[in-house]
PDB file of C-alpha atoms in Angstrom:
ATOM      1  CA  MET A 774     -12.927 -29.933 -10.526  1.00  0.00           C
ATOM      2  CA  SER A 775     -15.099 -26.957  -9.815  1.00  0.00           C
ATOM      3  CA  THR A 776     -15.913 -25.881  -6.278  1.00  0.00           C
ATOM      4  CA  ILE A 777     -19.322 -26.275  -4.695  1.00  0.00           C
ATOM      5  CA  PHE A 778     -19.786 -22.520  -5.231  1.00  0.00           C
ATOM      6  CA  THR A 779     -19.136 -22.794  -8.953  1.00  0.00           C
ATOM      7  CA  GLN A 780     -21.627 -25.659  -9.031  1.00  0.00           C
ATOM      8  CA  ILE A 781     -24.160 -23.309  -7.427  1.00  0.00           C
ATOM      9  CA  VAL A 782     -23.407 -20.601  -9.992  1.00  0.00           C
ATOM     10  CA  GLU A 783     -23.837 -23.119 -12.802  1.00  0.00           C
ATOM     11  CA  GLY A 784     -27.158 -24.373 -11.336  1.00  0.00           C
ATOM     12  CA  GLU A 785     -25.844 -27.866 -10.646  1.00  0.00           C
ATOM     13  CA  ILE A 786     -26.488 -27.513  -6.917  1.00  0.00           C
ATOM     14  CA  PRO A 787     -29.561 -25.665  -5.575  1.00  0.00           C
ATOM     15  CA  ALA A 788     -29.130 -22.616  -3.415  1.00  0.00           C
ATOM     16  CA  ARG A 789     -31.269 -19.871  -1.995  1.00  0.00           C
ATOM     17  CA  ILE A 790     -29.926 -17.115  -4.205  1.00  0.00           C
ATOM     18  CA  VAL A 791     -30.836 -13.668  -2.916  1.00  0.00           C
ATOM     19  CA  TYR A 792     -28.969 -11.531  -5.490  1.00  0.00           C
ATOM     20  CA  GLU A 793     -27.212 -12.039  -8.792  1.00  0.00           C
ATOM     21  CA  ASP A 794     -25.593  -9.843 -11.409  1.00  0.00           C
ATOM     22  CA  GLU A 795     -23.073 -10.415 -14.250  1.00  0.00           C
ATOM     23  CA  THR A 796     -20.048 -11.118 -12.027  1.00  0.00           C
ATOM     24  CA  THR A 797     -21.330 -11.892  -8.489  1.00  0.00           C
ATOM     25  CA  VAL A 798     -23.923 -13.927  -6.699  1.00  0.00           C
ATOM     26  CA  ALA A 799     -25.195 -13.899  -3.098  1.00  0.00           C
ATOM     27  CA  PHE A 800     -26.949 -16.792  -1.414  1.00  0.00           C
ATOM     28  CA  LEU A 801     -27.895 -18.013   2.025  1.00  0.00           C
ATOM     29  CA  ASP A 802     -25.228 -20.096   3.769  1.00  0.00           C
ATOM     30  CA  ALA A 803     -26.374 -23.739   4.002  1.00  0.00           C
ATOM     31  CA  ASN A 804     -24.872 -23.939   7.503  1.00  0.00           C
ATOM     32  CA  PRO A 805     -25.702 -20.523   8.915  1.00  0.00           C
ATOM     33  CA  LEU A 806     -24.121 -19.031  12.003  1.00  0.00           C
ATOM     34  CA  SER A 807     -27.264 -16.900  12.468  1.00  0.00           C
ATOM     35  CA  PRO A 808     -30.526 -16.365  10.568  1.00  0.00           C
ATOM     36  CA  GLY A 809     -29.811 -14.553   7.308  1.00  0.00           C
ATOM     37  CA  HIS A 810     -26.092 -15.579   7.096  1.00  0.00           C
ATOM     38  CA  THR A 811     -25.325 -14.811   3.476  1.00  0.00           C
ATOM     39  CA  LEU A 812     -22.332 -15.557   1.265  1.00  0.00           C
ATOM     40  CA  VAL A 813     -21.272 -13.244  -1.561  1.00  0.00           C
ATOM     41  CA  ILE A 814     -18.962 -14.675  -4.237  1.00  0.00           C
ATOM     42  CA  PRO A 815     -17.519 -13.785  -7.596  1.00  0.00           C
ATOM     43  CA  LYS A 816     -19.027 -16.095 -10.208  1.00  0.00           C
ATOM     44  CA  ASP A 817     -15.599 -17.013 -11.527  1.00  0.00           C
ATOM     45  CA  GLU A 818     -13.358 -19.098  -9.273  1.00  0.00           C
ATOM     46  CA  TYR A 819     -10.534 -17.324  -7.457  1.00  0.00           C
ATOM     47  CA  GLU A 820      -9.007 -19.124  -4.527  1.00  0.00           C
ATOM     48  CA  ARG A 821      -7.717 -16.130  -2.545  1.00  0.00           C
ATOM     49  CA  LEU A 822      -8.490 -12.439  -2.453  1.00  0.00           C
ATOM     50  CA  ASP A 823      -5.202 -11.517  -4.109  1.00  0.00           C
ATOM     51  CA  ASP A 824      -6.233 -13.678  -7.071  1.00  0.00           C
ATOM     52  CA  VAL A 825      -9.305 -11.552  -7.772  1.00  0.00           C
ATOM     53  CA  PRO A 826      -8.803  -9.038 -10.616  1.00  0.00           C
ATOM     54  CA  ASP A 827      -9.419  -5.390  -9.689  1.00  0.00           C
ATOM     55  CA  ASP A 828     -12.607  -5.054 -11.733  1.00  0.00           C
ATOM     56  CA  VAL A 829     -14.109  -8.137 -10.179  1.00  0.00           C
ATOM     57  CA  ALA A 830     -13.053  -6.964  -6.705  1.00  0.00           C
ATOM     58  CA  THR A 831     -14.880  -3.697  -7.326  1.00  0.00           C
ATOM     59  CA  ASP A 832     -18.020  -5.605  -8.350  1.00  0.00           C
ATOM     60  CA  LEU A 833     -17.662  -7.927  -5.347  1.00  0.00           C
ATOM     61  CA  TYR A 834     -17.459  -5.057  -2.916  1.00  0.00           C
ATOM     62  CA  ALA A 835     -20.432  -3.327  -4.577  1.00  0.00           C
ATOM     63  CA  THR A 836     -22.504  -6.467  -4.036  1.00  0.00           C
ATOM     64  CA  ILE A 837     -21.383  -6.735  -0.409  1.00  0.00           C
ATOM     65  CA  HIS A 838     -22.251  -3.072   0.055  1.00  0.00           C
ATOM     66  CA  ARG A 839     -25.710  -3.698  -1.349  1.00  0.00           C
ATOM     67  CA  MET A 840     -26.324  -6.884   0.619  1.00  0.00           C
ATOM     68  CA  VAL A 841     -25.292  -5.841   4.131  1.00  0.00           C
ATOM     69  CA  PRO A 842     -28.267  -3.502   4.731  1.00  0.00           C
ATOM     70  CA  ALA A 843     -30.632  -5.900   2.934  1.00  0.00           C
ATOM     71  CA  VAL A 844     -29.603  -8.775   5.234  1.00  0.00           C
ATOM     72  CA  GLU A 845     -29.704  -6.622   8.345  1.00  0.00           C
ATOM     73  CA  ASP A 846     -33.172  -5.328   7.504  1.00  0.00           C
ATOM     74  CA  ALA A 847     -34.513  -8.750   6.593  1.00  0.00           C
ATOM     75  CA  VAL A 848     -33.707 -10.243   9.985  1.00  0.00           C
ATOM     76  CA  ASP A 849     -33.891  -7.055  12.048  1.00  0.00           C
ATOM     77  CA  ALA A 850     -30.233  -7.443  13.035  1.00  0.00           C
ATOM     78  CA  ASP A 851     -28.492  -4.958  15.253  1.00  0.00           C
ATOM     79  CA  ALA A 852     -25.300  -5.264  13.184  1.00  0.00           C
ATOM     80  CA  THR A 853     -23.311  -7.659  10.968  1.00  0.00           C
ATOM     81  CA  THR A 854     -19.898  -9.241  10.970  1.00  0.00           C
ATOM     82  CA  VAL A 855     -18.556  -9.086   7.410  1.00  0.00           C
ATOM     83  CA  ALA A 856     -15.512 -11.278   6.852  1.00  0.00           C
ATOM     84  CA  PHE A 857     -13.362 -13.274   4.465  1.00  0.00           C
ATOM     85  CA  ASN A 858     -11.357 -16.338   5.502  1.00  0.00           C
ATOM     86  CA  ASN A 859      -8.463 -15.904   3.118  1.00  0.00           C
ATOM     87  CA  GLY A 860      -6.648 -19.219   2.847  1.00  0.00           C
ATOM     88  CA  GLU A 861      -6.908 -22.569   4.580  1.00  0.00           C
ATOM     89  CA  ALA A 862      -4.969 -21.466   7.654  1.00  0.00           C
ATOM     90  CA  ALA A 863      -7.577 -18.763   8.194  1.00  0.00           C
ATOM     91  CA  GLY A 864     -10.400 -21.279   8.056  1.00  0.00           C
ATOM     92  CA  GLN A 865     -11.308 -21.040   4.366  1.00  0.00           C
ATOM     93  CA  GLU A 866     -13.023 -24.352   3.627  1.00  0.00           C
ATOM     94  CA  VAL A 867     -14.010 -23.763   0.006  1.00  0.00           C
ATOM     95  CA  PRO A 868     -11.162 -22.572  -2.288  1.00  0.00           C
ATOM     96  CA  HIS A 869     -13.396 -19.991  -3.938  1.00  0.00           C
ATOM     97  CA  VAL A 870     -13.334 -16.423  -2.538  1.00  0.00           C
ATOM     98  CA  HIS A 871     -16.448 -15.783  -0.453  1.00  0.00           C
ATOM     99  CA  CYS A 872     -17.547 -13.080   1.919  1.00  0.00           C
ATOM    100  CA  HIS A 873     -19.621 -13.946   4.970  1.00  0.00           C
ATOM    101  CA  ILE A 874     -22.320 -11.480   6.000  1.00  0.00           C
ATOM    102  CA  VAL A 875     -23.333 -12.715   9.436  1.00  0.00           C
ATOM    103  CA  PRO A 876     -26.231 -10.918  11.146  1.00  0.00           C
ATOM    104  CA  ARG A 877     -25.424 -10.014  14.741  1.00  0.00           C
ATOM    105  CA  PHE A 878     -27.690  -9.368  17.666  1.00  0.00           C
ATOM    106  CA  GLU A 879     -26.936  -7.746  21.003  1.00  0.00           C
ATOM    107  CA  ASP A 880     -27.616 -10.970  22.870  1.00  0.00           C
ATOM    108  CA  ASP A 881     -25.818 -13.443  20.535  1.00  0.00           C
ATOM    109  CA  ASP A 882     -22.715 -13.754  22.781  1.00  0.00           C
ATOM    110  CA  ALA A 883     -20.547 -14.387  19.709  1.00  0.00           C
ATOM    111  CA  GLY A 884     -18.153 -11.566  20.624  1.00  0.00           C
ATOM    112  CA  PRO A 885     -16.044  -9.426  18.357  1.00  0.00           C
ATOM    113  CA  ILE A 886     -13.608 -10.786  15.800  1.00  0.00           C
ATOM    114  CA  HIS A 887     -10.831 -10.098  18.323  1.00  0.00           C
ATOM    115  CA  ALA A 888     -12.227 -12.925  20.453  1.00  0.00           C
ATOM    116  CA  MET A 889     -10.968 -15.438  17.878  1.00  0.00           C
ATOM    117  CA  PHE A 890      -7.440 -14.992  19.155  1.00  0.00           C
ATOM    118  CA  GLY A 891      -6.234 -15.939  22.634  1.00  0.00           C
ATOM    119  CA  GLN A 892      -2.765 -14.596  23.279  1.00  0.00           C
ATOM    120  CA  ARG A 893      -1.829 -11.524  21.259  1.00  0.00           C
ATOM    121  CA  PRO A 894       1.740 -10.688  20.188  1.00  0.00           C
ATOM    122  CA  GLU A 895       3.673  -8.142  22.196  1.00  0.00           C
ATOM    123  CA  LEU A 896       5.348  -5.866  19.637  1.00  0.00           C
ATOM    124  CA  ASP A 897       7.417  -2.867  20.578  1.00  0.00           C
ATOM    125  CA  ASP A 898       7.485   0.397  18.575  1.00  0.00           C
ATOM    126  CA  ASP A 899      10.543  -0.662  16.536  1.00  0.00           C
ATOM    127  CA  GLU A 900       8.884  -3.930  15.486  1.00  0.00           C
ATOM    128  CA  LEU A 901       5.666  -2.141  14.594  1.00  0.00           C
ATOM    129  CA  ASP A 902       7.586   0.420  12.542  1.00  0.00           C
ATOM    130  CA  GLU A 903       9.471  -2.344  10.722  1.00  0.00           C
ATOM    131  CA  LEU A 904       6.261  -4.207   9.968  1.00  0.00           C
ATOM    132  CA  ALA A 905       4.530  -1.040   8.741  1.00  0.00           C
ATOM    133  CA  ASP A 906       7.488  -0.239   6.447  1.00  0.00           C
ATOM    134  CA  ASP A 907       7.620  -3.806   5.093  1.00  0.00           C
ATOM    135  CA  ILE A 908       3.886  -3.906   4.377  1.00  0.00           C
ATOM    136  CA  GLU A 909       3.917  -0.422   2.814  1.00  0.00           C
ATOM    137  CA  SER A 910       6.783  -1.431   0.476  1.00  0.00           C
ATOM    138  CA  ARG A 911       4.751  -4.376  -0.771  1.00  0.00           C
ATOM    139  CA  ALA A 912       1.447  -2.541  -1.290  1.00  0.00           C
TER     140      ALA A 912
END
């Protein structure tokens, strides 16, 4: 069964589409966190970021790059939070890669992305070095 986003791409569900090209589409979030909250998706379904082919990832980023200033300008935002929830444990509710462009304002009290986490891990230099080496070896 196709995701709600695929149904939007196929025109089965209405959406306020603000940009579209051959591989991506951007539309207003139906449940916005702030005015102008926009989602950018690849037209084809990919559940997680690591499923997205390189060429589509390039197109996806190009659309995000295009849309951030357009959204900020449209709502006179001071800034934007641009984020992916990559996987269910991260809060991804629709299993179709999507980027949130959330307009931010100085008085919105939403805080930085770091505010999402309460207690942070205490890692010493050896643990950080080991993590860095492990991640580098997998990249």
